[in-house]
Structures are given as structure tokens and as C-alpha cells.
Tab-separated table of C-alpha atoms and ligand atoms in Angstrom:
chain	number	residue	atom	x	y	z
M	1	UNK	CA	97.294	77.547	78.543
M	2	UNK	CA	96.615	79.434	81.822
M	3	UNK	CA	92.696	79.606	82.680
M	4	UNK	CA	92.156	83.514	83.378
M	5	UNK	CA	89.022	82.865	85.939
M	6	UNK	CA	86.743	85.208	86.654
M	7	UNK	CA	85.235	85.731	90.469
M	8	UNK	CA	82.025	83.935	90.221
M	9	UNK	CA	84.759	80.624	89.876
M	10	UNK	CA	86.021	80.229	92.886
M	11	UNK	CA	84.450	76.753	93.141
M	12	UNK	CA	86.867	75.447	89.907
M	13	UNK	CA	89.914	77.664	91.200
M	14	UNK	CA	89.335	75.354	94.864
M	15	UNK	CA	88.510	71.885	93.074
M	16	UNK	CA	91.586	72.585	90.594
M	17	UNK	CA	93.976	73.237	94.016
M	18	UNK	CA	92.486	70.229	95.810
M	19	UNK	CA	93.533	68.267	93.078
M	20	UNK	CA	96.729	69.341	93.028
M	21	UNK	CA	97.217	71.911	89.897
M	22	UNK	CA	98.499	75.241	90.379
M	23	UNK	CA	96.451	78.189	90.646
M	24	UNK	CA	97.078	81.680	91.096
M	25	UNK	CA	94.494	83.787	93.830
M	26	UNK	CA	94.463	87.217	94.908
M	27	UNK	CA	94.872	88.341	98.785
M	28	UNK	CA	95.278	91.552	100.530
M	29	UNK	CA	98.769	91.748	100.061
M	30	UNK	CA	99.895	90.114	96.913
M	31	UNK	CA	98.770	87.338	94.679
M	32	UNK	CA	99.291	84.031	95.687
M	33	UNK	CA	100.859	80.878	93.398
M	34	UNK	CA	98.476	78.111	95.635
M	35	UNK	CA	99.225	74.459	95.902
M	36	UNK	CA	97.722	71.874	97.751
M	37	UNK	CA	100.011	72.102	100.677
M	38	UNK	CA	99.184	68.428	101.399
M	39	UNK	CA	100.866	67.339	98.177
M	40	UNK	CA	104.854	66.750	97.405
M	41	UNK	CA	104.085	66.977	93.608
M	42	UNK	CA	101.981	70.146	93.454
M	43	UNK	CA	104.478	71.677	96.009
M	44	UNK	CA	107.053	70.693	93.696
M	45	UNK	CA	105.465	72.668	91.236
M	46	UNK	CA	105.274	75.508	92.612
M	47	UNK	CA	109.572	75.952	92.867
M	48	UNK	CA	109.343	74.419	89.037
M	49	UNK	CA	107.042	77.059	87.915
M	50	UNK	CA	108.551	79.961	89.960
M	51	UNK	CA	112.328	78.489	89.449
M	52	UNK	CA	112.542	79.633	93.386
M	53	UNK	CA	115.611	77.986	95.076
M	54	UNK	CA	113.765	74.630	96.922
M	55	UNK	CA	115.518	75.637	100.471
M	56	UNK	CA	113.070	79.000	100.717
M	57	UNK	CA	109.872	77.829	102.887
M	58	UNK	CA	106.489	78.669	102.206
M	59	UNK	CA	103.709	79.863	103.971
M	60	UNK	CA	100.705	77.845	104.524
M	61	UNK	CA	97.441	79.772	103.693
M	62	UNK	CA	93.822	78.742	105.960
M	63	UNK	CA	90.713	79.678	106.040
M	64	UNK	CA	90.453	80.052	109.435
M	65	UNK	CA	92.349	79.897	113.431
M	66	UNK	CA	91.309	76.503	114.221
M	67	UNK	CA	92.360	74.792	110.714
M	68	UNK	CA	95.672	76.702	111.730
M	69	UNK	CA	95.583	74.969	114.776
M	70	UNK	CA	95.491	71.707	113.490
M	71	UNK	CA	98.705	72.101	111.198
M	72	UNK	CA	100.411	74.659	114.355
M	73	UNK	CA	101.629	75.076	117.655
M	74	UNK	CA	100.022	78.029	118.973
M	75	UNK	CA	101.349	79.439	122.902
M	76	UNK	CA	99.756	82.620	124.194
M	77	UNK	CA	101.933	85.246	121.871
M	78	UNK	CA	100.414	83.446	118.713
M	79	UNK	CA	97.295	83.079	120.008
M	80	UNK	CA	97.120	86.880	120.869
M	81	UNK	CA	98.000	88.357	117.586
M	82	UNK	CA	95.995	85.260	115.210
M	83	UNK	CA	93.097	86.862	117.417
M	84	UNK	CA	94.075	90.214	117.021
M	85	UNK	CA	94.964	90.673	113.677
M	86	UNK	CA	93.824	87.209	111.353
M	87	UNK	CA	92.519	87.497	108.803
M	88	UNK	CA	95.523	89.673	108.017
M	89	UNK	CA	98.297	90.450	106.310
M	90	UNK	CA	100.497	88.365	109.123
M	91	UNK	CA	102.477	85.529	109.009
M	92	UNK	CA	103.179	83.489	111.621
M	93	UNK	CA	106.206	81.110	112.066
M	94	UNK	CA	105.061	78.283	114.773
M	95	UNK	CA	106.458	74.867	115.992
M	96	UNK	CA	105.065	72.405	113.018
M	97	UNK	CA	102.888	68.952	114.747
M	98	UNK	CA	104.660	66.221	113.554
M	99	UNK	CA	100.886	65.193	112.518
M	100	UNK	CA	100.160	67.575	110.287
M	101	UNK	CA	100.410	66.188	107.108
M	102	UNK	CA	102.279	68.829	105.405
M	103	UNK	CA	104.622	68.295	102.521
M	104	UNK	CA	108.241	68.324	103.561
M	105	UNK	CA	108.775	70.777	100.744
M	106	UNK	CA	106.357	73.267	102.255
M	107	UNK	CA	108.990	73.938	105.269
M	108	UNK	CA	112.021	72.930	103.880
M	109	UNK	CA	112.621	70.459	106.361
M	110	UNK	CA	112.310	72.593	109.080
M	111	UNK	CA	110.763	71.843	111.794
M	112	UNK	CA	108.330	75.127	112.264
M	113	UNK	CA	105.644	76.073	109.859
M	114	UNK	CA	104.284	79.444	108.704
M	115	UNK	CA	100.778	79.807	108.595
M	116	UNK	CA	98.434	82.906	107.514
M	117	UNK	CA	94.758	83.570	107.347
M	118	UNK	CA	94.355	85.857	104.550
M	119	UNK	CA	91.235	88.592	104.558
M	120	UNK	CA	90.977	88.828	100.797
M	121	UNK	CA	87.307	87.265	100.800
M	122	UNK	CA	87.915	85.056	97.732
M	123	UNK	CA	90.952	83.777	99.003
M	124	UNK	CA	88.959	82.441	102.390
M	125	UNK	CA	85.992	81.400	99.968
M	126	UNK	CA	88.439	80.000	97.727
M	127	UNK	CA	90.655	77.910	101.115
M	128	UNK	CA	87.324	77.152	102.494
M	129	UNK	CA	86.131	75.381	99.280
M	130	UNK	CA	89.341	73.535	98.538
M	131	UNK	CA	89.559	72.046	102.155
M	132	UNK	CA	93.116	71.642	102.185
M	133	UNK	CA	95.920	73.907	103.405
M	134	UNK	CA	97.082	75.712	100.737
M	135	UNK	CA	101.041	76.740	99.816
M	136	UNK	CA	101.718	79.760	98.356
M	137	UNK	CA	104.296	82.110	97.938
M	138	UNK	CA	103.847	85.191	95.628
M	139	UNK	CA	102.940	84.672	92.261
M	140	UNK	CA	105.905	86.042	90.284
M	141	UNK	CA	109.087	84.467	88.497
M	142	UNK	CA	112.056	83.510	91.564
M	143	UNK	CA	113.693	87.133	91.570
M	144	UNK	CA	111.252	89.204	89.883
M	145	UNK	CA	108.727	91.714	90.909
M	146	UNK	CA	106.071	90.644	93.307
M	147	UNK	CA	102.039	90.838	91.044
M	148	UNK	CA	99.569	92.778	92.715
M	149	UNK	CA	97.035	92.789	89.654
M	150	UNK	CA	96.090	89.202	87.755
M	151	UNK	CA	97.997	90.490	84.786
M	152	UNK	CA	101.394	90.624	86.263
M	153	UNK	CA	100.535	87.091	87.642
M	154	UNK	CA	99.922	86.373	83.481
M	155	UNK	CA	103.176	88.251	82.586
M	156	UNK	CA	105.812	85.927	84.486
M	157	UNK	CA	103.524	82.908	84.723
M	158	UNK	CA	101.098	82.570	81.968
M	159	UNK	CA	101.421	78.809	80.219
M	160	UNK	CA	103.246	77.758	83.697
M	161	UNK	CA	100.514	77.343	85.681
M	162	UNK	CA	96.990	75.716	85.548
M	163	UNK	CA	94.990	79.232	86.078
M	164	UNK	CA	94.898	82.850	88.018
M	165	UNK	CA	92.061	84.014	89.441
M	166	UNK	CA	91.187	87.569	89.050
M	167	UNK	CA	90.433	89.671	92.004
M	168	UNK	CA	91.459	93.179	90.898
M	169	UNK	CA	94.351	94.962	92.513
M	170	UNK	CA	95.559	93.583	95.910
M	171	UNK	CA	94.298	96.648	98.763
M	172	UNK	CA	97.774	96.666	100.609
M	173	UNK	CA	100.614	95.497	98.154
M	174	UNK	CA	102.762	94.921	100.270
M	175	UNK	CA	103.542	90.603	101.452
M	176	UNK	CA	102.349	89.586	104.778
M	177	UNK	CA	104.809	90.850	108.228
M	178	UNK	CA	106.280	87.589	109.139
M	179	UNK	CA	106.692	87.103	112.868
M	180	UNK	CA	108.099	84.090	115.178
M	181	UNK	CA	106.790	84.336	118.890
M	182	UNK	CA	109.302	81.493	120.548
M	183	UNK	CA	111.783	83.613	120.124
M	184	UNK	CA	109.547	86.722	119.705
M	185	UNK	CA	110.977	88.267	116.406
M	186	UNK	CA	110.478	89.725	113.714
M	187	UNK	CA	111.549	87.703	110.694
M	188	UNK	CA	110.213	89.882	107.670
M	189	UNK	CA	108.738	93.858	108.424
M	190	UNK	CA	104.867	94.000	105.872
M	191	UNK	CA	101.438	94.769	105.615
M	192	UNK	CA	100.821	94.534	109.222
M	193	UNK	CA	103.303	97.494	110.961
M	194	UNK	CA	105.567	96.659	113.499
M	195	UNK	CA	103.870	99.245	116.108
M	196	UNK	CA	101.224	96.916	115.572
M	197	UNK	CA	102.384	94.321	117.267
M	198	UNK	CA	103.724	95.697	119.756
M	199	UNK	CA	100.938	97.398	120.919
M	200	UNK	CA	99.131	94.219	121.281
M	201	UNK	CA	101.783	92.160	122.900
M	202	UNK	CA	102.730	95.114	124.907
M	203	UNK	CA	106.094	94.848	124.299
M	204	UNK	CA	108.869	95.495	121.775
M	205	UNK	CA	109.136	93.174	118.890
M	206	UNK	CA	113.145	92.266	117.946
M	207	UNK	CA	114.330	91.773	114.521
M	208	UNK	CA	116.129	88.806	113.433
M	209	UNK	CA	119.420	88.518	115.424
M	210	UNK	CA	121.859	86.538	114.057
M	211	UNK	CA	122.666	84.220	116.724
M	212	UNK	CA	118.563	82.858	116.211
M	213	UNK	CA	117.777	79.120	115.699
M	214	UNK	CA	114.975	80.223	113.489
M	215	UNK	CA	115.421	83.075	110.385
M	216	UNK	CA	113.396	83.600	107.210
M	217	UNK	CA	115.304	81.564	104.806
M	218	UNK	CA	114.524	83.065	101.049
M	219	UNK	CA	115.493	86.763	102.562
M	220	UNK	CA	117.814	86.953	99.703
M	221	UNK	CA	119.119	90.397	99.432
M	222	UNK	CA	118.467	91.043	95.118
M	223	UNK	CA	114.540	89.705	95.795
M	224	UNK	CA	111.671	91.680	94.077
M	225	UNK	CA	113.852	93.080	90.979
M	226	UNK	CA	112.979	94.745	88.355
M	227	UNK	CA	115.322	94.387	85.092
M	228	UNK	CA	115.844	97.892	85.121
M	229	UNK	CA	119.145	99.807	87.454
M	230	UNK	CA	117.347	101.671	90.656
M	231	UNK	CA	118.663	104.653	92.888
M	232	UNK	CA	117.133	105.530	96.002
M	233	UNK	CA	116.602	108.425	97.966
M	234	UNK	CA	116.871	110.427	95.016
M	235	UNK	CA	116.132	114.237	95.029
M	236	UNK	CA	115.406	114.019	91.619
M	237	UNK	CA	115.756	112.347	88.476
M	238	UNK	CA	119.454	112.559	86.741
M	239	UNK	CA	119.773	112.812	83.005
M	240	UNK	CA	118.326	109.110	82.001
M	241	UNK	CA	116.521	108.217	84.799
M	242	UNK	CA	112.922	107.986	85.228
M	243	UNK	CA	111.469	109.050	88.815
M	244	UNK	CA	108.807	107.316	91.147
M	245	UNK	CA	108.278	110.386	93.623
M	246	UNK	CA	106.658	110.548	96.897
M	247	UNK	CA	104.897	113.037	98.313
M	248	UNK	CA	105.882	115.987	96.880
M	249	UNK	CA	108.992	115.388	95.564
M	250	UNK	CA	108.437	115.484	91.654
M	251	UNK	CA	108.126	112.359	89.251
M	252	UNK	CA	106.706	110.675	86.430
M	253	UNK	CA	105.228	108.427	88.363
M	254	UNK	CA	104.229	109.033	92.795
M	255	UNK	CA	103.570	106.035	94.969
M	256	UNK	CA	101.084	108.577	96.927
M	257	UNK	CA	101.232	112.705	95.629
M	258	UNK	CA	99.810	112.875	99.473
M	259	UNK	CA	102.431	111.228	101.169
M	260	UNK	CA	100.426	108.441	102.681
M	261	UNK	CA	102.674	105.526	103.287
M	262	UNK	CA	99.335	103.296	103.010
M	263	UNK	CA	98.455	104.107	99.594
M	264	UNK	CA	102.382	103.646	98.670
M	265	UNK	CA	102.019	100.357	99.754
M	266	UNK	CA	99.481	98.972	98.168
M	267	UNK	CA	101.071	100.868	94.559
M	268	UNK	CA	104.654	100.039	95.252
M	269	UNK	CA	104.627	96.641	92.916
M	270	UNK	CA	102.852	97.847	90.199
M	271	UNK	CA	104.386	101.296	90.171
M	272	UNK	CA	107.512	99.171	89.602
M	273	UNK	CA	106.197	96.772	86.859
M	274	UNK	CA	104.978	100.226	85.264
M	275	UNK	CA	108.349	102.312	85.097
M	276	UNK	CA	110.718	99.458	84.741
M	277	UNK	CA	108.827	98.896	81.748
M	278	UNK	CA	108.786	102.448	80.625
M	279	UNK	CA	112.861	102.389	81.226
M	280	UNK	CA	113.758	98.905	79.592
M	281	UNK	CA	112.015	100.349	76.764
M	282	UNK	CA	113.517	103.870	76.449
M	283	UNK	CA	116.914	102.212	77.983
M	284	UNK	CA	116.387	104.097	81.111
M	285	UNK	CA	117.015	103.443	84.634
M	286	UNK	CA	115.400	104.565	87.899
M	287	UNK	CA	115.202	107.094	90.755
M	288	UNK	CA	113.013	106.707	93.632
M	289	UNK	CA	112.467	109.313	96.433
M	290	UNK	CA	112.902	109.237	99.711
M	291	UNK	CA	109.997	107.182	101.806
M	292	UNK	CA	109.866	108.306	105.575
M	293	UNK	CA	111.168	105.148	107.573
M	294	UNK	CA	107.978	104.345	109.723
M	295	UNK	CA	105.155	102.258	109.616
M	296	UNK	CA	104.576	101.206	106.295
M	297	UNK	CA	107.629	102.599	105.384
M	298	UNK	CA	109.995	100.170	106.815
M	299	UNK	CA	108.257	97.484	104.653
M	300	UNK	CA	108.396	99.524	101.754
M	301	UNK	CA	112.493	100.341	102.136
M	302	UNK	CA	112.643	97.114	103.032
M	303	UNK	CA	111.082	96.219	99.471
M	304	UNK	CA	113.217	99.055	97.722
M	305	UNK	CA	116.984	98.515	99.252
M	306	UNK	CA	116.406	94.488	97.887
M	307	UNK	CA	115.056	95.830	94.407
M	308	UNK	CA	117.965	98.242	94.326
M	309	UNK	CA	120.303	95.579	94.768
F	1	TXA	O1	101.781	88.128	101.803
F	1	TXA	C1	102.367	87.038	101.729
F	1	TXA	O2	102.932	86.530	102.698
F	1	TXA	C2	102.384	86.347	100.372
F	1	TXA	C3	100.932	86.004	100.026
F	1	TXA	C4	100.799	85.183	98.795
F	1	TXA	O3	100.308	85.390	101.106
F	1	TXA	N1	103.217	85.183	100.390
F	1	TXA	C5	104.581	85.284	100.452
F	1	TXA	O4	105.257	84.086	100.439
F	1	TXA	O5	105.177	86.344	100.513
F	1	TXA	P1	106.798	83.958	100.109
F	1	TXA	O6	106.991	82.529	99.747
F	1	TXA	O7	107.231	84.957	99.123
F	1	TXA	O8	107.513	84.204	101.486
F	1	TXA	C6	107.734	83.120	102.347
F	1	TXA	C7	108.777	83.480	103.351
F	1	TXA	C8	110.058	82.691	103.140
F	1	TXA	O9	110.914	83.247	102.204
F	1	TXA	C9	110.632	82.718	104.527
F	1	TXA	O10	111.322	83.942	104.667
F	1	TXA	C10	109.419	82.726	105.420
F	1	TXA	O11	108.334	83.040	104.633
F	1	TXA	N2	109.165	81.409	106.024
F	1	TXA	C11	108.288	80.456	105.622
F	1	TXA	N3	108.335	79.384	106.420
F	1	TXA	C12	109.246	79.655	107.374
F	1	TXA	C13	109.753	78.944	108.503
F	1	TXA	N4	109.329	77.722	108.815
F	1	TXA	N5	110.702	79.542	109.254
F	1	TXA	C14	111.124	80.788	108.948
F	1	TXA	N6	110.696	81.505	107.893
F	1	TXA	C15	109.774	80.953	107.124
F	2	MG	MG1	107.992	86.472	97.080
């Protein structure tokens, strides 16, 4: 049985991760599937409970910059975007110190780490209290949709994992921007826009090139996918289909009636859980509209072109 824990437990939800059980915790952009980061056989579980591919590296989750440091490399790039923008949805792929203590699983090997200090304030309450560094990758079956509410965490996980603990709907929806500053890239476009960035670094962010010693493993085209066919950039919906507009392009369901790429964000997941359960059940597939490809756009293609495929 999975515990269903309610805010005011935050101090179980952190003794049960120190320990090394599995527990599910919300953050700004998705909920997480925590384990103590410090520990092969609660890593472990996480790919056993998620059935996630062991090569894909996870990110590290702290409470704070200087527990970061202790676990990361930082140089001046790092450094100016943790200030700038932690805690945040940003991820940050740094050189790993060989005396960090970190499970092997966590990176794969590798020899960088991610690390992230999330802003969800029961996610810090919860990583302060459990005084370890905490693993986590989203909180959803390998290959299926990512949970932005405690009950999709339920749907894919329940009876997996040791508890979830319920912070409402996550505010941006979208997973953390993933960035690597030695080379400067961009490894994964998310919450945190790419003009972003570069306005604090004052200078233009690259994506991944293929030639790169480092790359975001676990980039897997099909990612995030719903059971359920998808077409995008549709006008409208054909004969069969069921539409998630935008704007004001029409639909049965609209990531944001006013076209605001933030509030499409943060519904994107569940707007997905919601119609590809409305199609499996009428054995219908799906249209989705266009979504203008800026800011939180790019993330949100991004999301859609894998679902679609
Ligand atoms: O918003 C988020 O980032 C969410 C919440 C829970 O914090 N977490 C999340 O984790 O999206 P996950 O496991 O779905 O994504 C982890 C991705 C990997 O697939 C990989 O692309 C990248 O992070 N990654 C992790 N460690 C890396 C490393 N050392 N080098 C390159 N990429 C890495
Ligand atoms: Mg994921």
C-alpha cells in the first residue's frame, strides 16, 4: 500500500527517504519519485518501480547552493545562474567530486552530476528534513505521462512505492530546463525559458550538438506518451479525434483559451492524462493545436513532438 500523506507530514515523507524507501513529493514543475541519493538500493528502486532503462541519469534534488556545492563542481557560469534562478525549475549538469558520496546509479557512471534546488516549499522543507541528497526523476511509469497532481502519481505508481505526498497541482508543469555550462548547452529546453538564460549569461545558449562529450541520456524520442494516437498542429479536430485547443482555436479541452504559454505549461500533463482518457475510452485519438514556438513554447513542443511519437 502507498501512504497518500497529507502536507502537515513532511517530517515522515523526509525520515521515510532518509531511510531509504521511496516517496513521491511535489515541486514546481512535476512530481518527484525521491530516493536517498546516497543509497545504491533505494536508487535501484527507483528504475524498479518506474521500469526506466538504468543508463538514463537522474537529477539530484537539494535544499540549498552550498549542499549543491558539496556534491558539484560549480565555475562562474553555474554559479551565475544557481544564483540567479535556484530555487527553480533548472537543472544543472556539473563535473561530479569524486567525494561526493553519490550512488553510481544516480549518474550512470558518468562522471558529471545534475543537481537542482527546487522552489516548491515542501519539497525544500521536505530535502531539508531528510538531510540527504535526494534522486528523483518524475513520478510516472518509464514512457508514460509525466504527474502534475498526487493522483496521477497514484495512477502509475500506487502499491510501487512507499508513499506520495500531496501538494496540489505542480504551478509550472512543465520538468526543470536542463543546462551544462562546460560546454555551455542546452541539454533539455523547460520551466525556466531559454531567453532566460541568456539574458543572464549575456550570451547565447547552444543546444546539444552532436559532436558533445556530454548529452542528456534518457532524451528518448516516444517519452511522455499517452496510450492514445496524437496529431499536432491541427486546425481542428477530424472525424474521431478529440481536440486540446489553444488560444482560440476551438476544442474540447484548451491548454490556455487566452493563449498564455505559462498557463499551458503548467496544464499540459494533466490536460493529457484528461483527454487520453476521454479517447481510450470512446476509442478516440487526438488533435492538438498549434502552440507558438517561443518561450514556454519550445518546452511545450518539445513535450508534444515526443508524445506524438
Ligand atoms: O523538473 C524536473 O527536472 C523533474 C523534477 C522531479 O525535479 N525531474 C526530472 O527528472 O525530470 P528526469 O529523471 O525525468 O530527467 C533526468 C534527465 C535525464 O534523462 C538526463 O537527460 C538528464 O536529466 N541528466 C541527468 N544527469 C545527467 C548527466 N550527468 N549528464 C547529462 N544529462 C543528465
Ligand atoms: Mg521523466
Amino acid at each position: 500500500m502507498t501512504k497518500h500523506l497529507t502536507r502537515a507530514q513532511t517530517d515522515l515523507a523526509a525520515r521515510l527517504l532518509a531511510g531509504g524507501d521511496l516517496v513521491a513529493f511535489p515541486t514546481e514543475t512535476v512530481y518527484g519519485l525521491g530516493a536517498n541519493a546516497r543509497s545504491d538500493t533505494a536508487v535501484a528502486g527507483i528504475f524498479e518501480a518506474k521500469g526506466r532503462p538504468s543508463f538514463n541519469p537522474l537529477i539530484v534534488h537539494l535544499p540549498d547552493l552550498d549542499s549543491a556545492r558539496e556534491i558539484a563542481v560549480f565555475d562562474d557560469a553555474a554559479h551565475a545562474l544557481a544564483s540567479a534562478f535556484w530555487p527553480g525549475p533548472l537543472s544543472l549538469v556539473l563535473p561530479l567530486r569524486p567525494d561526493a558520496g553519490i550512488s553510481a546509479l544516480v549518474t550512470a557512471g558518468l562522471p558529471s552530476i545534475a543537481v537542482r534546488v527546487p522552489a516548491h516549499e515542501m519539497a525544500r522543507d521536505i530535502l531539508r528534513r531528510a538531510g540527504c541528497p535526494v534522486a528523483a526523476p518524475s513520478a510516472n511509469l518509464s514512457g508514460m505521462i509525466s504527474p502534475t497532481t498526487a493522483a496521477h502519481v497514484l495512477a502509475g505508481l500506487g502499491g510501487r512505492i512507499a508513499a506520495v505526498i500531496d501538494g496540489g497541482p505542480c504551478a509550472v508543469g512543465l520538468e526543470s530546463t536542463i543546462v551544462s555550462t562546460n560546454p555551455l548547452r542546452l541539454l533539455r529546453p523547460g520551466g525556466l525559458p531559454q531567453s532566460a538564460l541568456e539574458a543572464c549569461l549575456g550570451e547565447r545558449v547552444a543546444g546539444h550538438a552532436e559532436t558533445d562529450p556530454i548529452t542528456a541520456p534518457g532524451q528518448l524520442l516516444s517519452h511522455y506518451a499517452p496510450r492514445s494516437a496524437i496529431r499536432l498542429e491541427a486546425g481542428q479536430a477530424a472525424p474521431g479525434e478529440i481536440m486540446i485547443g489553444f488560444g482560440a482555436s476551438p476544442g474540447q479541452f484548451n491548454l490556455s483559451p487566452a493563449g498564455d504559454l505559462t498557463e499551458a505549461a503548467a496544464n499540459l500533463f494533466a490536460m493529457l492524462h484528461l483527454a487520453d482518457a476521454a479517447a481510450q475510452a470512446q476509442g478516440m485519438s487526438l488533435a492538438v493545436a498549434p502552440v507558438p514556438q517561443h518561450g514556454l513554447g519550445i518546452a511545450i513542443n518539445d513535450r508534444l513532438k515526443r508524445a506524438a511519437a
